[in-house]
Amino acid sequence: MRNLTQLAKKHGTDKGLTDLAHGYTRLYELLFHPLRDKPIRLLEMGLLRGGPEVRGRQADRQTDRVPSVDMWLEYFEHSHITGLDISDFSWRRGPRFEFVQCDMDKRENIQAAAAQFEQPFDVIIDDASHASHHQQFALLEMWPKLKDGGVYII
């Protein structure tokens, strides 16, 4: 069974350990290993480079690959993953994945996205634009969507 760092490398996400990566998977492995075989619900905000921090550039191509989503789906084999991003990933489909498009620049956009989530999440990861007002709006609107005892990461 591969750990998260190995899966990040396999799927090409920048969350792992390479010269161009952030190394988040070291901490994620410690936090998420106890949840690995459970049927959790995970929300990841920010799926790929794009959006305002790179001058509005959208995802480069529409393929079946969304690296972090592929990593999460393989790591959490019994999970349901929801992705939220300013770029359109609606072409990415799967029985354990859903996508919601959202521009986090306005709180009402995040409110509308949050209203779509009927079931709470065990894990919420905000790895979107990294703009502080986006993170604050997201925390205000998504915190109520987190299960008691859940993990919220910014």
mmCIF file with all atom_site columns, C-alpha atoms in Angstrom:
data_model
loop_
_atom_site.group_PDB
_atom_site.id
_atom_site.type_symbol
_atom_site.label_atom_id
_atom_site.label_alt_id
_atom_site.label_comp_id
_atom_site.label_asym_id
_atom_site.label_entity_id
_atom_site.label_seq_id
_atom_site.pdbx_PDB_ins_code
_atom_site.Cartn_x
_atom_site.Cartn_y
_atom_site.Cartn_z
_atom_site.occupancy
_atom_site.B_iso_or_equiv
_atom_site.pdbx_formal_charge
_atom_site.auth_seq_id
_atom_site.auth_comp_id
_atom_site.auth_asym_id
_atom_site.auth_atom_id
_atom_site.pdbx_PDB_model_num
ATOM 1   C CA . MET A 1 1   ? 0.000   0.000  0.000   1.00 0.00 ? 1   MET A CA 1
ATOM 2   C CA . ARG A 1 2   ? 1.548   3.301  -1.076  1.00 0.00 ? 2   ARG A CA 1
ATOM 3   C CA . ASN A 1 3   ? 1.711   6.289  1.249   1.00 0.00 ? 3   ASN A CA 1
ATOM 4   C CA . LEU A 1 4   ? 0.511   9.758  0.258   1.00 0.00 ? 4   LEU A CA 1
ATOM 5   C CA . THR A 1 5   ? 3.945   11.004 -0.765  1.00 0.00 ? 5   THR A CA 1
ATOM 6   C CA . GLN A 1 6   ? 4.369   8.048  -3.123  1.00 0.00 ? 6   GLN A CA 1
ATOM 7   C CA . LEU A 1 7   ? 0.867   8.601  -4.532  1.00 0.00 ? 7   LEU A CA 1
ATOM 8   C CA . ALA A 1 8   ? 1.543   12.331 -5.005  1.00 0.00 ? 8   ALA A CA 1
ATOM 9   C CA . LYS A 1 9   ? 4.595   11.464 -7.071  1.00 0.00 ? 9   LYS A CA 1
ATOM 10  C CA . LYS A 1 10  ? 2.691   8.808  -9.037  1.00 0.00 ? 10  LYS A CA 1
ATOM 11  C CA . HIS A 1 11  ? -0.139  11.195 -9.924  1.00 0.00 ? 11  HIS A CA 1
ATOM 12  C CA . GLY A 1 12  ? 2.018   14.298 -10.426 1.00 0.00 ? 12  GLY A CA 1
ATOM 13  C CA . THR A 1 13  ? 0.528   16.561 -7.778  1.00 0.00 ? 13  THR A CA 1
ATOM 14  C CA . ASP A 1 14  ? 2.580   19.317 -6.153  1.00 0.00 ? 14  ASP A CA 1
ATOM 15  C CA . LYS A 1 15  ? 1.561   18.188 -2.670  1.00 0.00 ? 15  LYS A CA 1
ATOM 16  C CA . GLY A 1 16  ? 4.356   15.604 -2.401  1.00 0.00 ? 16  GLY A CA 1
ATOM 17  C CA . LEU A 1 17  ? 8.138   15.743 -2.096  1.00 0.00 ? 17  LEU A CA 1
ATOM 18  C CA . THR A 1 18  ? 10.015  16.791 -5.224  1.00 0.00 ? 18  THR A CA 1
ATOM 19  C CA . ASP A 1 19  ? 12.053  19.842 -6.149  1.00 0.00 ? 19  ASP A CA 1
ATOM 20  C CA . LEU A 1 20  ? 8.854   21.609 -7.255  1.00 0.00 ? 20  LEU A CA 1
ATOM 21  C CA . ALA A 1 21  ? 6.521   20.285 -4.547  1.00 0.00 ? 21  ALA A CA 1
ATOM 22  C CA . HIS A 1 22  ? 5.312   21.572 -1.197  1.00 0.00 ? 22  HIS A CA 1
ATOM 23  C CA . GLY A 1 23  ? 5.744   18.456 0.950   1.00 0.00 ? 23  GLY A CA 1
ATOM 24  C CA . TYR A 1 24  ? 2.230   18.625 2.413   1.00 0.00 ? 24  TYR A CA 1
ATOM 25  C CA . THR A 1 25  ? 1.854   14.861 2.133   1.00 0.00 ? 25  THR A CA 1
ATOM 26  C CA . ARG A 1 26  ? 4.192   14.282 5.090   1.00 0.00 ? 26  ARG A CA 1
ATOM 27  C CA . LEU A 1 27  ? 1.740   16.026 7.412   1.00 0.00 ? 27  LEU A CA 1
ATOM 28  C CA . TYR A 1 28  ? -1.331  14.726 5.578   1.00 0.00 ? 28  TYR A CA 1
ATOM 29  C CA . GLU A 1 29  ? -0.128  11.147 6.058   1.00 0.00 ? 29  GLU A CA 1
ATOM 30  C CA . LEU A 1 30  ? 0.057   11.649 9.835   1.00 0.00 ? 30  LEU A CA 1
ATOM 31  C CA . LEU A 1 31  ? -3.409  13.214 9.960   1.00 0.00 ? 31  LEU A CA 1
ATOM 32  C CA . PHE A 1 32  ? -5.209  10.985 7.477   1.00 0.00 ? 32  PHE A CA 1
ATOM 33  C CA . HIS A 1 33  ? -3.729  7.520  7.974   1.00 0.00 ? 33  HIS A CA 1
ATOM 34  C CA . PRO A 1 34  ? -6.342  6.645  10.656  1.00 0.00 ? 34  PRO A CA 1
ATOM 35  C CA . LEU A 1 35  ? -9.070  7.594  8.147   1.00 0.00 ? 35  LEU A CA 1
ATOM 36  C CA . ARG A 1 36  ? -7.607  5.748  5.178   1.00 0.00 ? 36  ARG A CA 1
ATOM 37  C CA . ASP A 1 37  ? -9.958  2.750  5.175   1.00 0.00 ? 37  ASP A CA 1
ATOM 38  C CA . LYS A 1 38  ? -13.051 4.639  6.292   1.00 0.00 ? 38  LYS A CA 1
ATOM 39  C CA . PRO A 1 39  ? -15.841 5.916  4.017   1.00 0.00 ? 39  PRO A CA 1
ATOM 40  C CA . ILE A 1 40  ? -15.005 9.577  4.488   1.00 0.00 ? 40  ILE A CA 1
ATOM 41  C CA . ARG A 1 41  ? -16.172 12.635 2.585   1.00 0.00 ? 41  ARG A CA 1
ATOM 42  C CA . LEU A 1 42  ? -13.376 15.004 1.549   1.00 0.00 ? 42  LEU A CA 1
ATOM 43  C CA . LEU A 1 43  ? -13.697 18.467 0.012   1.00 0.00 ? 43  LEU A CA 1
ATOM 44  C CA . GLU A 1 44  ? -10.663 19.906 -1.739  1.00 0.00 ? 44  GLU A CA 1
ATOM 45  C CA . MET A 1 45  ? -10.828 23.550 -2.784  1.00 0.00 ? 45  MET A CA 1
ATOM 46  C CA . GLY A 1 46  ? -8.256  24.231 -5.489  1.00 0.00 ? 46  GLY A CA 1
ATOM 47  C CA . LEU A 1 47  ? -7.579  21.352 -7.871  1.00 0.00 ? 47  LEU A CA 1
ATOM 48  C CA . LEU A 1 48  ? -4.895  22.600 -10.231 1.00 0.00 ? 48  LEU A CA 1
ATOM 49  C CA . ARG A 1 49  ? -2.914  25.725 -10.979 1.00 0.00 ? 49  ARG A CA 1
ATOM 50  C CA . GLY A 1 50  ? -5.110  28.428 -12.411 1.00 0.00 ? 50  GLY A CA 1
ATOM 51  C CA . GLY A 1 51  ? -7.245  31.307 -11.329 1.00 0.00 ? 51  GLY A CA 1
ATOM 52  C CA . PRO A 1 52  ? -6.355  34.812 -10.178 1.00 0.00 ? 52  PRO A CA 1
ATOM 53  C CA . GLU A 1 53  ? -2.897  34.108 -8.791  1.00 0.00 ? 53  GLU A CA 1
ATOM 54  C CA . VAL A 1 54  ? -1.709  33.204 -12.293 1.00 0.00 ? 54  VAL A CA 1
ATOM 55  C CA . ARG A 1 55  ? -3.579  36.016 -14.038 1.00 0.00 ? 55  ARG A CA 1
ATOM 56  C CA . GLY A 1 56  ? -6.805  34.093 -14.531 1.00 0.00 ? 56  GLY A CA 1
ATOM 57  C CA . ARG A 1 57  ? -5.266  31.231 -16.505 1.00 0.00 ? 57  ARG A CA 1
ATOM 58  C CA . GLN A 1 58  ? -7.568  28.228 -16.470 1.00 0.00 ? 58  GLN A CA 1
ATOM 59  C CA . ALA A 1 59  ? -6.650  24.556 -16.483 1.00 0.00 ? 59  ALA A CA 1
ATOM 60  C CA . ASP A 1 60  ? -4.440  23.875 -19.492 1.00 0.00 ? 60  ASP A CA 1
ATOM 61  C CA . ARG A 1 61  ? -6.291  20.900 -20.899 1.00 0.00 ? 61  ARG A CA 1
ATOM 62  C CA . GLN A 1 62  ? -9.224  18.669 -20.311 1.00 0.00 ? 62  GLN A CA 1
ATOM 63  C CA . THR A 1 63  ? -7.977  15.178 -19.654 1.00 0.00 ? 63  THR A CA 1
ATOM 64  C CA . ASP A 1 64  ? -9.027  12.507 -17.222 1.00 0.00 ? 64  ASP A CA 1
ATOM 65  C CA . ARG A 1 65  ? -6.155  13.561 -14.946 1.00 0.00 ? 65  ARG A CA 1
ATOM 66  C CA . VAL A 1 66  ? -6.637  15.878 -12.031 1.00 0.00 ? 66  VAL A CA 1
ATOM 67  C CA . PRO A 1 67  ? -3.551  14.966 -10.001 1.00 0.00 ? 67  PRO A CA 1
ATOM 68  C CA . SER A 1 68  ? -4.689  15.657 -6.445  1.00 0.00 ? 68  SER A CA 1
ATOM 69  C CA . VAL A 1 69  ? -8.130  14.133 -7.032  1.00 0.00 ? 69  VAL A CA 1
ATOM 70  C CA . ASP A 1 70  ? -6.517  10.994 -8.442  1.00 0.00 ? 70  ASP A CA 1
ATOM 71  C CA . MET A 1 71  ? -4.225  10.864 -5.399  1.00 0.00 ? 71  MET A CA 1
ATOM 72  C CA . TRP A 1 72  ? -7.114  11.216 -2.923  1.00 0.00 ? 72  TRP A CA 1
ATOM 73  C CA . LEU A 1 73  ? -9.264  8.637  -4.707  1.00 0.00 ? 73  LEU A CA 1
ATOM 74  C CA . GLU A 1 74  ? -6.459  6.088  -4.606  1.00 0.00 ? 74  GLU A CA 1
ATOM 75  C CA . TYR A 1 75  ? -5.477  6.840  -1.008  1.00 0.00 ? 75  TYR A CA 1
ATOM 76  C CA . PHE A 1 76  ? -9.034  6.870  0.372   1.00 0.00 ? 76  PHE A CA 1
ATOM 77  C CA . GLU A 1 77  ? -10.448 3.871  -1.498  1.00 0.00 ? 77  GLU A CA 1
ATOM 78  C CA . HIS A 1 78  ? -13.838 4.046  0.262   1.00 0.00 ? 78  HIS A CA 1
ATOM 79  C CA . SER A 1 79  ? -14.230 7.805  0.126   1.00 0.00 ? 79  SER A CA 1
ATOM 80  C CA . HIS A 1 80  ? -16.236 10.376 -1.747  1.00 0.00 ? 80  HIS A CA 1
ATOM 81  C CA . ILE A 1 81  ? -14.205 13.336 -3.021  1.00 0.00 ? 81  ILE A CA 1
ATOM 82  C CA . THR A 1 82  ? -15.671 16.713 -3.898  1.00 0.00 ? 82  THR A CA 1
ATOM 83  C CA . GLY A 1 83  ? -13.555 19.198 -5.799  1.00 0.00 ? 83  GLY A CA 1
ATOM 84  C CA . LEU A 1 84  ? -14.185 22.933 -5.926  1.00 0.00 ? 84  LEU A CA 1
ATOM 85  C CA . ASP A 1 85  ? -12.280 25.236 -8.261  1.00 0.00 ? 85  ASP A CA 1
ATOM 86  C CA . ILE A 1 86  ? -12.593 28.410 -10.332 1.00 0.00 ? 86  ILE A CA 1
ATOM 87  C CA . SER A 1 87  ? -11.591 26.389 -13.413 1.00 0.00 ? 87  SER A CA 1
ATOM 88  C CA . ASP A 1 88  ? -14.137 24.078 -15.002 1.00 0.00 ? 88  ASP A CA 1
ATOM 89  C CA . PHE A 1 89  ? -13.480 20.442 -14.157 1.00 0.00 ? 89  PHE A CA 1
ATOM 90  C CA . SER A 1 90  ? -17.031 19.279 -14.878 1.00 0.00 ? 90  SER A CA 1
ATOM 91  C CA . TRP A 1 91  ? -15.611 16.944 -17.551 1.00 0.00 ? 91  TRP A CA 1
ATOM 92  C CA . ARG A 1 92  ? -13.944 14.905 -14.771 1.00 0.00 ? 92  ARG A CA 1
ATOM 93  C CA . ARG A 1 93  ? -16.511 12.317 -13.769 1.00 0.00 ? 93  ARG A CA 1
ATOM 94  C CA . GLY A 1 94  ? -16.584 9.285  -11.536 1.00 0.00 ? 94  GLY A CA 1
ATOM 95  C CA . PRO A 1 95  ? -18.805 7.467  -9.083  1.00 0.00 ? 95  PRO A CA 1
ATOM 96  C CA . ARG A 1 96  ? -16.793 8.735  -6.105  1.00 0.00 ? 96  ARG A CA 1
ATOM 97  C CA . PHE A 1 97  ? -16.074 12.254 -7.368  1.00 0.00 ? 97  PHE A CA 1
ATOM 98  C CA . GLU A 1 98  ? -18.161 15.359 -7.875  1.00 0.00 ? 98  GLU A CA 1
ATOM 99  C CA . PHE A 1 99  ? -17.149 18.837 -8.965  1.00 0.00 ? 99  PHE A CA 1
ATOM 100 C CA . VAL A 1 100 ? -18.491 22.271 -8.075  1.00 0.00 ? 100 VAL A CA 1
ATOM 101 C CA . GLN A 1 101 ? -17.242 25.353 -9.902  1.00 0.00 ? 101 GLN A CA 1
ATOM 102 C CA . CYS A 1 102 ? -16.820 28.441 -7.749  1.00 0.00 ? 102 CYS A CA 1
ATOM 103 C CA . ASP A 1 103 ? -15.053 31.783 -7.970  1.00 0.00 ? 103 ASP A CA 1
ATOM 104 C CA . MET A 1 104 ? -14.081 32.390 -4.345  1.00 0.00 ? 104 MET A CA 1
ATOM 105 C CA . ASP A 1 105 ? -13.648 36.131 -4.840  1.00 0.00 ? 105 ASP A CA 1
ATOM 106 C CA . LYS A 1 106 ? -17.162 36.796 -3.539  1.00 0.00 ? 106 LYS A CA 1
ATOM 107 C CA . ARG A 1 107 ? -18.566 35.354 -0.341  1.00 0.00 ? 107 ARG A CA 1
ATOM 108 C CA . GLU A 1 108 ? -21.987 34.840 -1.941  1.00 0.00 ? 108 GLU A CA 1
ATOM 109 C CA . ASN A 1 109 ? -20.388 32.512 -4.515  1.00 0.00 ? 109 ASN A CA 1
ATOM 110 C CA . ILE A 1 110 ? -18.999 30.357 -1.714  1.00 0.00 ? 110 ILE A CA 1
ATOM 111 C CA . GLN A 1 111 ? -22.366 30.475 0.074   1.00 0.00 ? 111 GLN A CA 1
ATOM 112 C CA . ALA A 1 112 ? -24.046 29.166 -3.076  1.00 0.00 ? 112 ALA A CA 1
ATOM 113 C CA . ALA A 1 113 ? -21.468 26.389 -3.422  1.00 0.00 ? 113 ALA A CA 1
ATOM 114 C CA . ALA A 1 114 ? -21.786 25.419 0.251   1.00 0.00 ? 114 ALA A CA 1
ATOM 115 C CA . ALA A 1 115 ? -25.572 25.275 -0.068  1.00 0.00 ? 115 ALA A CA 1
ATOM 116 C CA . GLN A 1 116 ? -25.147 22.391 -2.536  1.00 0.00 ? 116 GLN A CA 1
ATOM 117 C CA . PHE A 1 117 ? -23.497 20.185 0.101   1.00 0.00 ? 117 PHE A CA 1
ATOM 118 C CA . GLU A 1 118 ? -26.176 18.343 2.049   1.00 0.00 ? 118 GLU A CA 1
ATOM 119 C CA . GLN A 1 119 ? -23.877 15.914 3.851   1.00 0.00 ? 119 GLN A CA 1
ATOM 120 C CA . PRO A 1 120 ? -21.022 17.179 6.018   1.00 0.00 ? 120 PRO A CA 1
ATOM 121 C CA . PHE A 1 121 ? -17.360 16.533 5.236   1.00 0.00 ? 121 PHE A CA 1
ATOM 122 C CA . ASP A 1 122 ? -14.828 14.680 7.377   1.00 0.00 ? 122 ASP A CA 1
ATOM 123 C CA . VAL A 1 123 ? -11.972 16.627 5.779   1.00 0.00 ? 123 VAL A CA 1
ATOM 124 C CA . ILE A 1 124 ? -11.906 20.040 4.104   1.00 0.00 ? 124 ILE A CA 1
ATOM 125 C CA . ILE A 1 125 ? -8.710  21.242 2.450   1.00 0.00 ? 125 ILE A CA 1
ATOM 126 C CA . ASP A 1 126 ? -8.451  24.835 1.230   1.00 0.00 ? 126 ASP A CA 1
ATOM 127 C CA . ASP A 1 127 ? -5.602  24.815 -1.276  1.00 0.00 ? 127 ASP A CA 1
ATOM 128 C CA . ALA A 1 128 ? -7.240  27.276 -3.641  1.00 0.00 ? 128 ALA A CA 1
ATOM 129 C CA . SER A 1 129 ? -6.046  30.789 -4.447  1.00 0.00 ? 129 SER A CA 1
ATOM 130 C CA . HIS A 1 130 ? -4.226  31.448 -1.143  1.00 0.00 ? 130 HIS A CA 1
ATOM 131 C CA . ALA A 1 131 ? -5.656  34.983 -1.097  1.00 0.00 ? 131 ALA A CA 1
ATOM 132 C CA . SER A 1 132 ? -6.502  35.730 2.536   1.00 0.00 ? 132 SER A CA 1
ATOM 133 C CA . HIS A 1 133 ? -9.994  37.079 1.808   1.00 0.00 ? 133 HIS A CA 1
ATOM 134 C CA . HIS A 1 134 ? -10.816 33.926 -0.188  1.00 0.00 ? 134 HIS A CA 1
ATOM 135 C CA . GLN A 1 135 ? -9.613  31.769 2.710   1.00 0.00 ? 135 GLN A CA 1
ATOM 136 C CA . GLN A 1 136 ? -11.623 33.800 5.220   1.00 0.00 ? 136 GLN A CA 1
ATOM 137 C CA . PHE A 1 137 ? -14.803 33.615 3.134   1.00 0.00 ? 137 PHE A CA 1
ATOM 138 C CA . ALA A 1 138 ? -14.301 29.882 2.631   1.00 0.00 ? 138 ALA A CA 1
ATOM 139 C CA . LEU A 1 139 ? -13.758 29.259 6.336   1.00 0.00 ? 139 LEU A CA 1
ATOM 140 C CA . LEU A 1 140 ? -16.900 31.200 7.238   1.00 0.00 ? 140 LEU A CA 1
ATOM 141 C CA . GLU A 1 141 ? -19.052 29.306 4.733   1.00 0.00 ? 141 GLU A CA 1
ATOM 142 C CA . MET A 1 142 ? -17.477 25.836 4.787   1.00 0.00 ? 142 MET A CA 1
ATOM 143 C CA . TRP A 1 143 ? -16.815 25.419 8.523   1.00 0.00 ? 143 TRP A CA 1
ATOM 144 C CA . PRO A 1 144 ? -20.501 24.589 9.141   1.00 0.00 ? 144 PRO A CA 1
ATOM 145 C CA . LYS A 1 145 ? -20.132 21.853 6.480   1.00 0.00 ? 145 LYS A CA 1
ATOM 146 C CA . LEU A 1 146 ? -17.445 20.075 8.544   1.00 0.00 ? 146 LEU A CA 1
ATOM 147 C CA . LYS A 1 147 ? -18.432 17.149 10.773  1.00 0.00 ? 147 LYS A CA 1
ATOM 148 C CA . ASP A 1 148 ? -17.788 17.447 14.476  1.00 0.00 ? 148 ASP A CA 1
ATOM 149 C CA . GLY A 1 149 ? -14.238 16.241 15.015  1.00 0.00 ? 149 GLY A CA 1
ATOM 150 C CA . GLY A 1 150 ? -13.392 16.776 11.341  1.00 0.00 ? 150 GLY A CA 1
ATOM 151 C CA . VAL A 1 151 ? -10.195 18.282 9.935   1.00 0.00 ? 151 VAL A CA 1
ATOM 152 C CA . TYR A 1 152 ? -10.092 21.682 8.190   1.00 0.00 ? 152 TYR A CA 1
ATOM 153 C CA . ILE A 1 153 ? -6.772  22.572 6.564   1.00 0.00 ? 153 ILE A CA 1
ATOM 154 C CA . ILE A 1 154 ? -5.801  25.917 5.036   1.00 0.00 ? 154 ILE A CA 1
#
